[in-house]
Coordinates of C-alpha atoms in Angstrom, one line a residue:
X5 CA -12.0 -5.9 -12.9
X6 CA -13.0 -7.5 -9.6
X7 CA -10.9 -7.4 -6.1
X8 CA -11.1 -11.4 -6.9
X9 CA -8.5 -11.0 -9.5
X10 CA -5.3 -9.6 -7.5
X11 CA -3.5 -12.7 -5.9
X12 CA -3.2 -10.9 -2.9
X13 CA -7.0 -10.9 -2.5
X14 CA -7.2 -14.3 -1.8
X15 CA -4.3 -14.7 0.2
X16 CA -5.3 -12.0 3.0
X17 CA -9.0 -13.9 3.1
X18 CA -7.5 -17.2 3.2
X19 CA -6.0 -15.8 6.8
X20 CA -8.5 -14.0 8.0
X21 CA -10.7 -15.5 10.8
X22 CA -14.2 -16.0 10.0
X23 CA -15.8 -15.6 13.5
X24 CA -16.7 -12.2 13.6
X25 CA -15.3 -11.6 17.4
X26 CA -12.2 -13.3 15.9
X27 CA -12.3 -11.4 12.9
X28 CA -12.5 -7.9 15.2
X29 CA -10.0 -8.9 17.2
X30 CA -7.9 -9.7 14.0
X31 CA -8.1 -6.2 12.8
X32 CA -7.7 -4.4 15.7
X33 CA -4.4 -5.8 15.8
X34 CA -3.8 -5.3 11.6
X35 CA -4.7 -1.6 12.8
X36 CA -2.4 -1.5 15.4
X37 CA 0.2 -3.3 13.6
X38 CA 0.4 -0.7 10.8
X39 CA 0.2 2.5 13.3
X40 CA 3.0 1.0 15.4
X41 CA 5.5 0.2 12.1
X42 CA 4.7 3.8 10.9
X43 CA 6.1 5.0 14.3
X44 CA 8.4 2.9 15.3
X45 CA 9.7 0.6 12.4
X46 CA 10.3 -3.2 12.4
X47 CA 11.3 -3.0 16.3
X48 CA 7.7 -1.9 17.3
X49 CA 6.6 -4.2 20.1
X50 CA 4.5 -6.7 20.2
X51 CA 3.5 -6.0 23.3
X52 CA 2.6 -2.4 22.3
X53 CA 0.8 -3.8 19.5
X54 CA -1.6 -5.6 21.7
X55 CA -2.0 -3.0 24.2
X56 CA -3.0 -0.8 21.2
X57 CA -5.6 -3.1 19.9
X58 CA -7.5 -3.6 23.5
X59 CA -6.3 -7.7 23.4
X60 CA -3.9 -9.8 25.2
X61 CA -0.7 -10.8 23.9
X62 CA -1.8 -14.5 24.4
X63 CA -4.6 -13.3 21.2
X64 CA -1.8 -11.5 19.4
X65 CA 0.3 -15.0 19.0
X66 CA -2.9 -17.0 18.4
X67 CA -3.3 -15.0 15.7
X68 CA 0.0 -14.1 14.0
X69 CA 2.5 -16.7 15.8
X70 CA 5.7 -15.6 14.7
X71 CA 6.8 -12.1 14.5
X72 CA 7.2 -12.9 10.6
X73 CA 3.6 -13.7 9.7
X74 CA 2.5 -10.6 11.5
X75 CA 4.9 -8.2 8.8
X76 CA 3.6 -10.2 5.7
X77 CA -0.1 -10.1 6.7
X78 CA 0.1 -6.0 7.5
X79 CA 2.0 -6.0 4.2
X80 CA -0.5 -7.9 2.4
X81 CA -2.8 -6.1 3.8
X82 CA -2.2 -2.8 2.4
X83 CA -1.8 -3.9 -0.9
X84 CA -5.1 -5.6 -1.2
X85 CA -6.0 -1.6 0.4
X86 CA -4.8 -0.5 -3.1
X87 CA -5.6 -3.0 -4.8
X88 CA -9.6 -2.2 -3.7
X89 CA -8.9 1.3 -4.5
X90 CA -7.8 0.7 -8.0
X91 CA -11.0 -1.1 -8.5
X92 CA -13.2 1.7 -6.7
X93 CA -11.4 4.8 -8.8
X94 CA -11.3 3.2 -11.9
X95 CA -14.7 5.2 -13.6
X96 CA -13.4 8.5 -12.7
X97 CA -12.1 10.8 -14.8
X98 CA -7.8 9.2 -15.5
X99 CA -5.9 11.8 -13.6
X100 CA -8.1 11.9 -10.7
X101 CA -8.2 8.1 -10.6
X102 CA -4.4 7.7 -11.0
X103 CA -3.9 10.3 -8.1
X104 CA -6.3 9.3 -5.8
X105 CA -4.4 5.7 -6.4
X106 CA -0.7 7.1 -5.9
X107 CA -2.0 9.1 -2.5
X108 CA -2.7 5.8 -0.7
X109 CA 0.4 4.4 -2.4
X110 CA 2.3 6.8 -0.9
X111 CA 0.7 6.2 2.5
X112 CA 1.8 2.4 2.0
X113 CA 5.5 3.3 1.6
X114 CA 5.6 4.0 5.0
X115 CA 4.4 0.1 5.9
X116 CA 6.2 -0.9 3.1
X117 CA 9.8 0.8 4.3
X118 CA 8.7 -0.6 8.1
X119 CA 8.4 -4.5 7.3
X120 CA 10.2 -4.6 4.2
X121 CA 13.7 -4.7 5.9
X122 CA 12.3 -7.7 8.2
X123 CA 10.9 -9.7 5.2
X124 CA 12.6 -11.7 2.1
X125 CA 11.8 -10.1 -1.1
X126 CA 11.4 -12.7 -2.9
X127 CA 9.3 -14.3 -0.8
X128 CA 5.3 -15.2 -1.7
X129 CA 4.0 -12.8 -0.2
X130 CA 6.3 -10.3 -2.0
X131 CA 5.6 -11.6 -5.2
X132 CA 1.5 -11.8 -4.7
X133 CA 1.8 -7.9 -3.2
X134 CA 3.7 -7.0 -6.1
X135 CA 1.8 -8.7 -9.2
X136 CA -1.5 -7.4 -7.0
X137 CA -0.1 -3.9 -7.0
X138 CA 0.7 -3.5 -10.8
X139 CA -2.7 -5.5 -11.5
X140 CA -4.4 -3.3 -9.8
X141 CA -2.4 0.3 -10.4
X142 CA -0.9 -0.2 -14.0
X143 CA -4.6 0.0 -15.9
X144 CA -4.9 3.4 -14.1
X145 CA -1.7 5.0 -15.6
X146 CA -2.4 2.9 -18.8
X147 CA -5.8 4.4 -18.7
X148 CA -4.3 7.8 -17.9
X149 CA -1.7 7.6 -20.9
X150 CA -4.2 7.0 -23.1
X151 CA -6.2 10.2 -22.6
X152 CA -3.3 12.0 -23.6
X153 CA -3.0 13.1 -19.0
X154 CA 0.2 11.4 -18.5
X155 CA 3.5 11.6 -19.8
X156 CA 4.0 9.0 -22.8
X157 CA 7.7 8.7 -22.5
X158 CA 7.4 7.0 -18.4
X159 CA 6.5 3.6 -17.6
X160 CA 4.3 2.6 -14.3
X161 CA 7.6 1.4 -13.1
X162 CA 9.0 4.5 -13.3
X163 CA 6.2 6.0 -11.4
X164 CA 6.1 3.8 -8.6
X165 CA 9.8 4.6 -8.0
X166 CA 9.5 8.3 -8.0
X167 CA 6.9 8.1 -5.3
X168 CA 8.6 5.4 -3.3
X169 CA 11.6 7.7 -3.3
X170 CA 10.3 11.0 -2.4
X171 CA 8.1 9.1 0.2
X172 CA 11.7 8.0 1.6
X173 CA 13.1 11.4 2.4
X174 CA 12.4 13.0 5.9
X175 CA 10.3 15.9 5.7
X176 CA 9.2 18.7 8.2
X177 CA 5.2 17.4 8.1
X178 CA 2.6 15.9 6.0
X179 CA 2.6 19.7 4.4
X180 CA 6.0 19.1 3.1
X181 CA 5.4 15.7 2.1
X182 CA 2.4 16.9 -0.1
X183 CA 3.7 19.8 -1.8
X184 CA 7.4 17.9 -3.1
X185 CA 4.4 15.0 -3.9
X186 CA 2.7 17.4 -5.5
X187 CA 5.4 19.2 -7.4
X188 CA 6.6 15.5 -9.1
X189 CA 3.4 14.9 -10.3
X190 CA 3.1 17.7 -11.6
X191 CA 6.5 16.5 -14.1
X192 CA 4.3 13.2 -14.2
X193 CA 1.4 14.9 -16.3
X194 CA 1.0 15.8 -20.0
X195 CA -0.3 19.4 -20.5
X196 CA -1.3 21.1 -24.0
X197 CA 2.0 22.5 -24.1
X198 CA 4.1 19.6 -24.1
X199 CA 5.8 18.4 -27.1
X200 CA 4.6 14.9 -29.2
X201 CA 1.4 12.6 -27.9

């Protein structure tokens, strides 16, 4: 499997800048973007955005025009993140790779809860993130299943709810957040013990 396979792949390179000042500037504000959604949601300002990423606002809307385009390209950004990873992960051993995977996936929910309420579902750039996303993760948990790791009777579906859910609840810290993360997973794998295979 090569990144060139996801659909997302080719639609965050299609709008990336190729001049490398432009591209710099360009993730600078992708960076900024994704730090200011975590904190502040789909109201995060664009001016704050800017100011984060050392640029002008003029560079900002040269860039991402409407408010719109700058959601969908942080979105598809951080699936073609995962989508990378999957690829990356893939030759280790299938509970370490499907781990590793579902710790970034975690860390998109919070972008994901951020623009997801400003953007259509159904929209392209949904449907590219999502094909992308069980492209690149479902060969991971297949892969895990099949060595006997994971739980037979769950589907990747299933999986990606559980985390998106738990990743939805406030907790205390990032200690919190690991441990109840940590504690489902442990429900997600197969031990010696459990009954059939």
């Amino acid at each position: 499997m090569t990144t060139q396979s996801f659909p997302v792949t080719e639609l965050v390179a299609a709008r990336r800048p190729t001049r490398k000042d432009a591209a710099r500037n360009y993730d600078a504000l992708l960076a900024a973007a994704r730090e200011a959604f975590a904190e502040h949601g789909a109201e995060a300002s664009l001016e704050d955005i800017a100011r984060r990423a050392g640029v002008g606002i003029g560079t900002l809307y040269r860039n991402f025009p409407t408010r719109r385009q700058l959601f969908e390209t942080v979105y598809a950004d951080e699936v073609n993140a995962l989508c990378r990873l999957a690829v990356e992960v893939a030759d280790r051993e299938p509970w370490e790779a499907l781990t590793v995977w579902l710790d970034r996936f975690a860390g998109y929910m919070v972008t994901k809860r951020a623009v997801r309420e400003a953007l259509d579902g159904e929209s392209e750039v949904f449907v590219a993130c999502r094909e992308s996303m069980y492209a690149g993760g479902g060969p991971l948990f297949e892969r895990a299943q099949e060595a006997g790791v994971v739980r037979a009777d769950m589907e990747f579906g299933d999986l990606l709810r559980m985390v998106a859910g738990i990743m939805a609840t406030a907790f205390e810290d990032d200690g919190q957040r690991d441990r109840v993360l940590g504690i489902a997973l442990d429900g997600v794998r197969k031990t010696r013990m459990d009954p059939g295979a």
